[in-house]
């Protein structure tokens, strides 16, 4: 097996607000600056680096909006996110939990800070990924997977290195609970200082690591600091991550779908005609109703 090398280490792009509750660095696609294809099937990564929101009686967030053609995956590291959608699903993503929402044929939802978290104020830190769907699944029925931290499969690492949490896909033969439409591995490495973990993904899988806490060295050479992103080359399979201080690292790797991408705002389809159809369906109220 050949080593998968880092192609680029990025520091966070300037933040912008999504609604009034999410202060995000858009790493994918604008941080990478090379289009949607580079991290296919991951269309978007918005990273709310740790940010203090003061107490408020009116929860901050993003009001009702549509999505079609992909999945939104929200990982809460600090703070709590509440969610409601037009398919009747709702819930609170607590610290360490993950929400996997399949918008597919179309959904309306709203995302905002949980009520008690808003009242108390506090540090807020999360990642939202948009995972594309293959053309044949874009118009399938919406669904919702709430994955609590307690339910997540965890794999202990040797030598008191820490552990791996499997959100989706697998690590060392152990499988995570999220169901995905195409092969996707999504892992949290929670490493103690000096702890090390080895990973192996196929050469063609688009792969990156985001350092959520602490700092790491990849393949004993490439240093990535807090909030930094490491993008891997599409050569080789194996790499190591070593924590140079206690670290939390999000690892994402997925098989590219390799289909045309037509994206506009909250809609991601394969053709321009399908985008026009999505806008028309949304305007005609075909995405359901949400107050
Ligand atoms: Mn949304």
mmCIF file of C-alpha atoms and ligand atoms in Angstrom:
data_model
loop_
_atom_site.group_PDB
_atom_site.id
_atom_site.type_symbol
_atom_site.label_atom_id
_atom_site.label_comp_id
_atom_site.label_asym_id
_atom_site.label_seq_id
_atom_site.Cartn_x
_atom_site.Cartn_y
_atom_site.Cartn_z
ATOM 1 C CA UNK A 1 0.000 0.000 0.000
ATOM 2 C CA UNK A 2 1.169 3.474 -0.914
ATOM 3 C CA UNK A 3 0.998 6.531 1.332
ATOM 4 C CA UNK A 4 -1.741 9.046 0.638
ATOM 5 C CA UNK A 5 0.002 12.422 0.845
ATOM 6 C CA UNK A 6 -1.351 15.817 1.737
ATOM 7 C CA UNK A 7 -1.848 17.993 -1.333
ATOM 8 C CA UNK A 8 -2.595 21.237 0.511
ATOM 9 C CA UNK A 9 -3.070 22.522 4.063
ATOM 10 C CA UNK A 10 -5.617 25.337 4.292
ATOM 11 C CA UNK A 11 -6.326 27.829 7.038
ATOM 12 C CA UNK A 12 -9.952 28.929 7.529
ATOM 13 C CA UNK A 13 -11.331 31.248 4.837
ATOM 14 C CA UNK A 14 -12.922 34.485 6.192
ATOM 15 C CA UNK A 15 -16.198 33.681 7.996
ATOM 16 C CA UNK A 16 -19.670 34.736 6.919
ATOM 17 C CA UNK A 17 -23.039 34.436 8.637
ATOM 18 C CA UNK A 18 -25.686 31.927 7.581
ATOM 19 C CA UNK A 19 -28.857 33.396 9.049
ATOM 20 C CA UNK A 20 -27.885 34.946 12.372
ATOM 21 C CA UNK A 21 -26.850 31.689 14.089
ATOM 22 C CA UNK A 22 -24.070 30.139 12.050
ATOM 23 C CA UNK A 23 -20.739 31.887 11.627
ATOM 24 C CA UNK A 24 -19.079 29.670 9.073
ATOM 25 C CA UNK A 25 -15.899 29.236 7.101
ATOM 26 C CA UNK A 26 -16.856 27.762 3.749
ATOM 27 C CA UNK A 27 -14.023 25.295 3.102
ATOM 28 C CA UNK A 28 -15.850 23.416 0.337
ATOM 29 C CA UNK A 29 -16.135 24.639 -2.343
ATOM 30 C CA UNK A 30 -14.940 28.256 -1.954
ATOM 31 C CA UNK A 31 -12.018 27.601 0.430
ATOM 32 C CA UNK A 32 -10.651 25.023 -1.987
ATOM 33 C CA UNK A 33 -11.409 27.359 -4.884
ATOM 34 C CA UNK A 34 -11.543 24.569 -7.446
ATOM 35 C CA UNK A 35 -15.255 23.830 -7.925
ATOM 36 C CA UNK A 36 -17.671 21.229 -6.646
ATOM 37 C CA UNK A 37 -15.896 18.300 -8.304
ATOM 38 C CA UNK A 38 -12.750 18.322 -6.189
ATOM 39 C CA UNK A 39 -14.354 16.808 -3.062
ATOM 40 C CA UNK A 40 -17.261 15.021 -4.823
ATOM 41 C CA UNK A 41 -19.507 13.623 -3.232
ATOM 42 C CA UNK A 42 -18.981 16.334 -0.553
ATOM 43 C CA UNK A 43 -20.481 19.411 -2.206
ATOM 44 C CA UNK A 44 -20.131 21.787 0.682
ATOM 45 C CA UNK A 45 -18.431 22.091 4.051
ATOM 46 C CA UNK A 46 -19.450 24.985 6.262
ATOM 47 C CA UNK A 47 -17.375 25.037 9.433
ATOM 48 C CA UNK A 48 -18.543 27.127 12.377
ATOM 49 C CA UNK A 49 -15.255 27.311 14.277
ATOM 50 C CA UNK A 50 -15.684 27.716 18.047
ATOM 51 C CA UNK A 51 -17.487 31.017 18.556
ATOM 52 C CA UNK A 52 -19.169 32.496 21.632
ATOM 53 C CA UNK A 53 -22.797 33.561 21.214
ATOM 54 C CA UNK A 54 -24.114 35.725 24.085
ATOM 55 C CA UNK A 55 -27.421 34.876 25.829
ATOM 56 C CA UNK A 56 -30.637 35.712 23.976
ATOM 57 C CA UNK A 57 -34.347 34.966 24.372
ATOM 58 C CA UNK A 58 -34.813 34.657 20.628
ATOM 59 C CA UNK A 59 -32.904 31.628 19.292
ATOM 60 C CA UNK A 60 -30.521 32.466 16.464
ATOM 61 C CA UNK A 61 -30.503 30.417 13.298
ATOM 62 C CA UNK A 62 -31.788 30.022 9.770
ATOM 63 C CA UNK A 63 -35.519 30.295 9.087
ATOM 64 C CA UNK A 64 -37.544 28.050 6.770
ATOM 65 C CA UNK A 65 -35.731 27.225 3.517
ATOM 66 C CA UNK A 66 -35.832 24.434 0.915
ATOM 67 C CA UNK A 67 -33.339 21.805 -0.260
ATOM 68 C CA UNK A 68 -33.463 19.319 -3.131
ATOM 69 C CA UNK A 69 -31.055 16.788 -4.584
ATOM 70 C CA UNK A 70 -28.650 16.021 -1.735
ATOM 71 C CA UNK A 71 -28.232 15.378 1.997
ATOM 72 C CA UNK A 72 -27.279 17.769 4.785
ATOM 73 C CA UNK A 73 -25.142 16.349 7.584
ATOM 74 C CA UNK A 74 -24.757 18.436 10.731
ATOM 75 C CA UNK A 75 -22.173 17.518 13.365
ATOM 76 C CA UNK A 76 -22.396 19.403 16.679
ATOM 77 C CA UNK A 77 -19.114 19.792 18.587
ATOM 78 C CA UNK A 78 -20.185 22.547 20.991
ATOM 79 C CA UNK A 79 -23.677 23.914 21.556
ATOM 80 C CA UNK A 80 -27.014 22.446 20.524
ATOM 81 C CA UNK A 81 -28.892 22.750 17.232
ATOM 82 C CA UNK A 82 -32.651 22.337 16.904
ATOM 83 C CA UNK A 83 -34.317 21.349 13.655
ATOM 84 C CA UNK A 84 -37.806 21.062 12.158
ATOM 85 C CA UNK A 85 -38.715 19.917 8.658
ATOM 86 C CA UNK A 86 -41.755 19.648 6.423
ATOM 87 C CA UNK A 87 -41.575 15.825 6.475
ATOM 88 C CA UNK A 88 -42.562 16.053 10.148
ATOM 89 C CA UNK A 89 -39.137 15.362 11.620
ATOM 90 C CA UNK A 90 -37.740 17.456 14.404
ATOM 91 C CA UNK A 91 -35.093 17.103 17.032
ATOM 92 C CA UNK A 92 -32.210 18.586 18.934
ATOM 93 C CA UNK A 93 -28.635 17.751 18.008
ATOM 94 C CA UNK A 94 -26.768 17.721 21.287
ATOM 95 C CA UNK A 95 -22.996 18.021 21.649
ATOM 96 C CA UNK A 96 -21.398 15.042 19.927
ATOM 97 C CA UNK A 97 -24.541 14.130 17.974
ATOM 98 C CA UNK A 98 -25.080 14.090 14.228
ATOM 99 C CA UNK A 99 -28.134 14.836 12.110
ATOM 100 C CA UNK A 100 -28.251 13.226 8.686
ATOM 101 C CA UNK A 101 -31.082 14.735 6.651
ATOM 102 C CA UNK A 102 -31.835 13.430 3.184
ATOM 103 C CA UNK A 103 -33.552 16.255 1.324
ATOM 104 C CA UNK A 104 -33.713 14.229 -1.927
ATOM 105 C CA UNK A 105 -36.949 15.173 -3.807
ATOM 106 C CA UNK A 106 -37.449 18.215 -1.618
ATOM 107 C CA UNK A 107 -37.885 19.398 1.899
ATOM 108 C CA UNK A 108 -38.376 22.607 3.845
ATOM 109 C CA UNK A 109 -36.531 22.962 7.120
ATOM 110 C CA UNK A 110 -35.288 25.433 9.683
ATOM 111 C CA UNK A 111 -32.150 25.178 11.779
ATOM 112 C CA UNK A 112 -31.492 27.219 14.877
ATOM 113 C CA UNK A 113 -29.849 27.208 18.303
ATOM 114 C CA UNK A 114 -31.709 25.141 20.888
ATOM 115 C CA UNK A 115 -33.815 27.249 23.293
ATOM 116 C CA UNK A 116 -31.940 26.661 26.556
ATOM 117 C CA UNK A 117 -28.551 26.959 24.871
ATOM 118 C CA UNK A 118 -29.716 30.303 23.441
ATOM 119 C CA UNK A 119 -30.869 31.515 26.863
ATOM 120 C CA UNK A 120 -27.589 30.622 28.537
ATOM 121 C CA UNK A 121 -25.318 31.587 25.622
ATOM 122 C CA UNK A 122 -22.071 29.754 25.077
ATOM 123 C CA UNK A 123 -19.475 28.378 22.735
ATOM 124 C CA UNK A 124 -20.919 27.072 19.505
ATOM 125 C CA UNK A 125 -19.000 24.863 17.087
ATOM 126 C CA UNK A 126 -20.332 22.683 14.303
ATOM 127 C CA UNK A 127 -19.811 21.356 10.806
ATOM 128 C CA UNK A 128 -22.413 21.126 8.075
ATOM 129 C CA UNK A 129 -21.696 18.989 5.048
ATOM 130 C CA UNK A 130 -23.770 18.673 1.906
ATOM 131 C CA UNK A 131 -23.405 15.170 0.501
ATOM 132 C CA UNK A 132 -24.509 14.767 -3.094
ATOM 133 C CA UNK A 133 -26.910 12.079 -4.292
ATOM 134 C CA UNK A 134 -26.513 10.130 -7.523
ATOM 135 C CA UNK A 135 -29.002 11.136 -10.251
ATOM 136 C CA UNK A 136 -31.079 8.003 -9.697
ATOM 137 C CA UNK A 137 -31.687 8.912 -6.032
ATOM 138 C CA UNK A 138 -32.136 12.690 -6.257
ATOM 139 C CA UNK A 139 -35.936 12.424 -6.433
ATOM 140 C CA UNK A 140 -36.313 9.711 -3.776
ATOM 141 C CA UNK A 141 -38.345 10.369 -0.628
ATOM 142 C CA UNK A 142 -36.840 12.621 2.064
ATOM 143 C CA UNK A 143 -35.655 10.953 5.265
ATOM 144 C CA UNK A 144 -34.028 11.790 8.547
ATOM 145 C CA UNK A 145 -31.414 10.019 10.648
ATOM 146 C CA UNK A 146 -30.679 11.364 14.093
ATOM 147 C CA UNK A 147 -27.497 9.755 15.354
ATOM 148 C CA UNK A 148 -26.776 10.314 19.026
ATOM 149 C CA UNK A 149 -23.234 10.119 20.309
ATOM 150 C CA UNK A 150 -24.223 7.173 22.532
ATOM 151 C CA UNK A 151 -25.329 5.215 19.433
ATOM 152 C CA UNK A 152 -22.118 5.857 17.518
ATOM 153 C CA UNK A 153 -19.759 2.929 17.088
ATOM 154 C CA UNK A 154 -16.442 3.689 18.782
ATOM 155 C CA UNK A 155 -13.143 1.946 18.148
ATOM 156 C CA UNK A 156 -10.462 2.196 20.831
ATOM 157 C CA UNK A 157 -6.933 2.823 19.561
ATOM 158 C CA UNK A 158 -3.888 1.048 20.997
ATOM 159 C CA UNK A 159 -1.357 2.664 23.371
ATOM 160 C CA UNK A 160 -3.882 5.028 24.995
ATOM 161 C CA UNK A 161 -4.021 6.944 21.714
ATOM 162 C CA UNK A 162 -7.737 7.676 22.005
ATOM 163 C CA UNK A 163 -10.611 6.418 19.876
ATOM 164 C CA UNK A 164 -12.386 6.697 16.547
ATOM 165 C CA UNK A 165 -16.107 7.493 16.345
ATOM 166 C CA UNK A 166 -17.739 6.159 13.214
ATOM 167 C CA UNK A 167 -20.507 8.439 11.935
ATOM 168 C CA UNK A 168 -20.763 6.701 8.554
ATOM 169 C CA UNK A 169 -18.801 4.102 6.649
ATOM 170 C CA UNK A 170 -16.275 2.055 8.537
ATOM 171 C CA UNK A 171 -13.005 1.955 10.425
ATOM 172 C CA UNK A 172 -10.940 -1.210 10.918
ATOM 173 C CA UNK A 173 -13.873 -3.365 9.829
ATOM 174 C CA UNK A 174 -16.368 -1.764 12.272
ATOM 175 C CA UNK A 175 -19.358 -0.065 10.646
ATOM 176 C CA UNK A 176 -21.118 3.170 11.580
ATOM 177 C CA UNK A 177 -24.885 3.434 11.821
ATOM 178 C CA UNK A 178 -25.655 6.098 9.188
ATOM 179 C CA UNK A 179 -26.985 4.743 5.917
ATOM 180 C CA UNK A 180 -25.568 6.428 2.832
ATOM 181 C CA UNK A 181 -26.472 6.280 -0.882
ATOM 182 C CA UNK A 182 -22.860 6.046 -2.071
ATOM 183 C CA UNK A 183 -19.703 4.953 -0.208
ATOM 184 C CA UNK A 184 -18.858 7.631 2.369
ATOM 185 C CA UNK A 185 -16.585 7.383 5.403
ATOM 186 C CA UNK A 186 -17.116 10.016 8.068
ATOM 187 C CA UNK A 187 -15.109 9.631 11.274
ATOM 188 C CA UNK A 188 -14.187 11.631 14.333
ATOM 189 C CA UNK A 189 -10.714 10.836 15.663
ATOM 190 C CA UNK A 190 -10.542 11.822 19.341
ATOM 191 C CA UNK A 191 -6.857 11.593 20.121
ATOM 192 C CA UNK A 192 -4.788 12.089 23.234
ATOM 193 C CA UNK A 193 -1.555 14.063 22.952
ATOM 194 C CA UNK A 194 0.958 11.775 21.255
ATOM 195 C CA UNK A 195 -1.850 9.449 20.128
ATOM 196 C CA UNK A 196 -1.734 8.059 16.616
ATOM 197 C CA UNK A 197 -4.269 6.575 14.227
ATOM 198 C CA UNK A 198 -3.854 4.992 10.792
ATOM 199 C CA UNK A 199 -6.388 5.269 7.980
ATOM 200 C CA UNK A 200 -6.802 3.615 4.611
ATOM 201 C CA UNK A 201 -9.160 4.707 1.831
ATOM 202 C CA UNK A 202 -9.145 3.914 -1.887
ATOM 203 C CA UNK A 203 -6.929 6.107 -4.055
ATOM 204 C CA UNK A 204 -9.822 7.665 -5.994
ATOM 205 C CA UNK A 205 -11.860 8.597 -2.910
ATOM 206 C CA UNK A 206 -11.779 12.333 -2.245
ATOM 207 C CA UNK A 207 -10.366 12.729 1.241
ATOM 208 C CA UNK A 208 -9.773 15.546 3.734
ATOM 209 C CA UNK A 209 -9.243 16.084 7.463
ATOM 210 C CA UNK A 210 -10.520 19.019 9.518
ATOM 211 C CA UNK A 211 -8.813 19.768 12.833
ATOM 212 C CA UNK A 212 -11.653 20.709 15.180
ATOM 213 C CA UNK A 213 -9.551 20.792 18.370
ATOM 214 C CA UNK A 214 -5.820 20.668 19.048
ATOM 215 C CA UNK A 215 -3.226 20.107 16.371
ATOM 216 C CA UNK A 216 -1.929 17.170 14.373
ATOM 217 C CA UNK A 217 0.786 15.912 12.103
ATOM 218 C CA UNK A 218 -0.206 13.894 9.048
ATOM 219 C CA UNK A 219 2.240 11.217 7.896
ATOM 220 C CA UNK A 220 4.662 12.589 10.531
ATOM 221 C CA UNK A 221 5.415 15.558 8.252
ATOM 222 C CA UNK A 222 2.477 17.866 7.558
ATOM 223 C CA UNK A 223 1.376 19.978 10.511
ATOM 224 C CA UNK A 224 -2.263 21.087 10.680
ATOM 225 C CA UNK A 225 -3.337 23.460 13.442
ATOM 226 C CA UNK A 226 -6.740 24.072 15.060
ATOM 227 C CA UNK A 227 -9.439 24.860 12.449
ATOM 228 C CA UNK A 228 -7.129 23.896 9.573
ATOM 229 C CA UNK A 229 -8.063 21.569 6.741
ATOM 230 C CA UNK A 230 -5.808 19.031 5.063
ATOM 231 C CA UNK A 231 -6.718 18.007 1.517
ATOM 232 C CA UNK A 232 -5.255 14.719 0.254
ATOM 233 C CA UNK A 233 -3.977 13.808 -3.183
ATOM 234 C CA UNK A 234 -5.845 11.134 -5.132
ATOM 235 C CA UNK A 235 -2.825 8.871 -4.992
ATOM 236 C CA UNK A 236 -2.029 6.205 -2.436
ATOM 237 C CA UNK A 237 -4.317 4.800 0.238
ATOM 238 C CA UNK A 238 -2.819 4.990 3.702
ATOM 239 C CA UNK A 239 -2.033 7.863 6.021
ATOM 240 C CA UNK A 240 -1.444 8.469 9.703
ATOM 241 C CA UNK A 241 -2.642 11.215 12.011
ATOM 242 C CA UNK A 242 -0.673 12.003 15.157
ATOM 243 C CA UNK A 243 -1.943 14.389 17.813
ATOM 244 C CA UNK A 244 0.713 16.900 18.849
ATOM 245 C CA UNK A 245 -1.768 18.005 21.534
ATOM 246 C CA UNK A 246 -5.167 16.559 22.527
ATOM 247 C CA UNK A 247 -7.104 16.659 19.279
ATOM 248 C CA UNK A 248 -10.477 16.121 17.641
ATOM 249 C CA UNK A 249 -10.227 15.508 13.907
ATOM 250 C CA UNK A 250 -13.055 15.048 11.402
ATOM 251 C CA UNK A 251 -12.018 12.666 8.629
ATOM 252 C CA UNK A 252 -14.059 12.561 5.431
ATOM 253 C CA UNK A 253 -13.533 10.288 2.469
ATOM 254 C CA UNK A 254 -15.982 9.412 -0.276
ATOM 255 C CA UNK A 255 -16.207 7.771 -3.648
ATOM 256 C CA UNK A 256 -16.791 10.435 -6.320
ATOM 257 C CA UNK A 257 -20.207 10.214 -7.981
ATOM 258 C CA UNK A 258 -18.746 11.668 -11.205
ATOM 259 C CA UNK A 259 -21.991 13.069 -12.601
ATOM 260 C CA UNK A 260 -22.650 16.613 -13.876
ATOM 261 C CA UNK A 261 -23.453 19.116 -11.100
ATOM 262 C CA UNK A 262 -25.951 21.943 -11.598
ATOM 263 C CA UNK A 263 -26.200 23.930 -8.383
ATOM 264 C CA UNK A 264 -28.158 27.003 -7.473
ATOM 265 C CA UNK A 265 -28.666 28.140 -3.888
ATOM 266 C CA UNK A 266 -30.269 25.295 -1.934
ATOM 267 C CA UNK A 267 -30.792 23.037 -4.980
ATOM 268 C CA UNK A 268 -28.200 20.654 -6.440
ATOM 269 C CA UNK A 269 -29.235 18.711 -9.521
ATOM 270 C CA UNK A 270 -27.549 17.390 -12.678
ATOM 271 C CA UNK A 271 -28.912 19.796 -15.290
ATOM 272 C CA UNK A 272 -30.016 23.417 -15.557
ATOM 273 C CA UNK A 273 -33.541 22.248 -16.541
ATOM 274 C CA UNK A 274 -33.798 20.299 -13.264
ATOM 275 C CA UNK A 275 -32.818 23.440 -11.321
ATOM 276 C CA UNK A 276 -35.571 25.426 -13.073
ATOM 277 C CA UNK A 277 -37.992 22.606 -12.230
ATOM 278 C CA UNK A 278 -36.882 22.681 -8.567
ATOM 279 C CA UNK A 279 -37.470 26.433 -8.324
ATOM 280 C CA UNK A 280 -40.872 26.045 -9.982
ATOM 281 C CA UNK A 281 -41.873 23.143 -7.691
ATOM 282 C CA UNK A 282 -40.765 25.109 -4.649
ATOM 283 C CA UNK A 283 -42.741 28.175 -5.765
ATOM 284 C CA UNK A 284 -45.812 25.971 -6.303
ATOM 285 C CA UNK A 285 -45.612 24.693 -2.730
ATOM 286 C CA UNK A 286 -44.623 21.134 -3.695
ATOM 287 C CA UNK A 287 -41.996 20.953 -0.945
ATOM 288 C CA UNK A 288 -44.694 20.801 1.725
ATOM 289 C CA UNK A 289 -45.423 23.249 4.465
ATOM 290 C CA UNK A 290 -43.488 24.414 7.494
ATOM 291 C CA UNK A 291 -44.406 27.272 9.796
HETATM 292 MN MN1 LIG B 1 -30.559 23.887 5.441
#
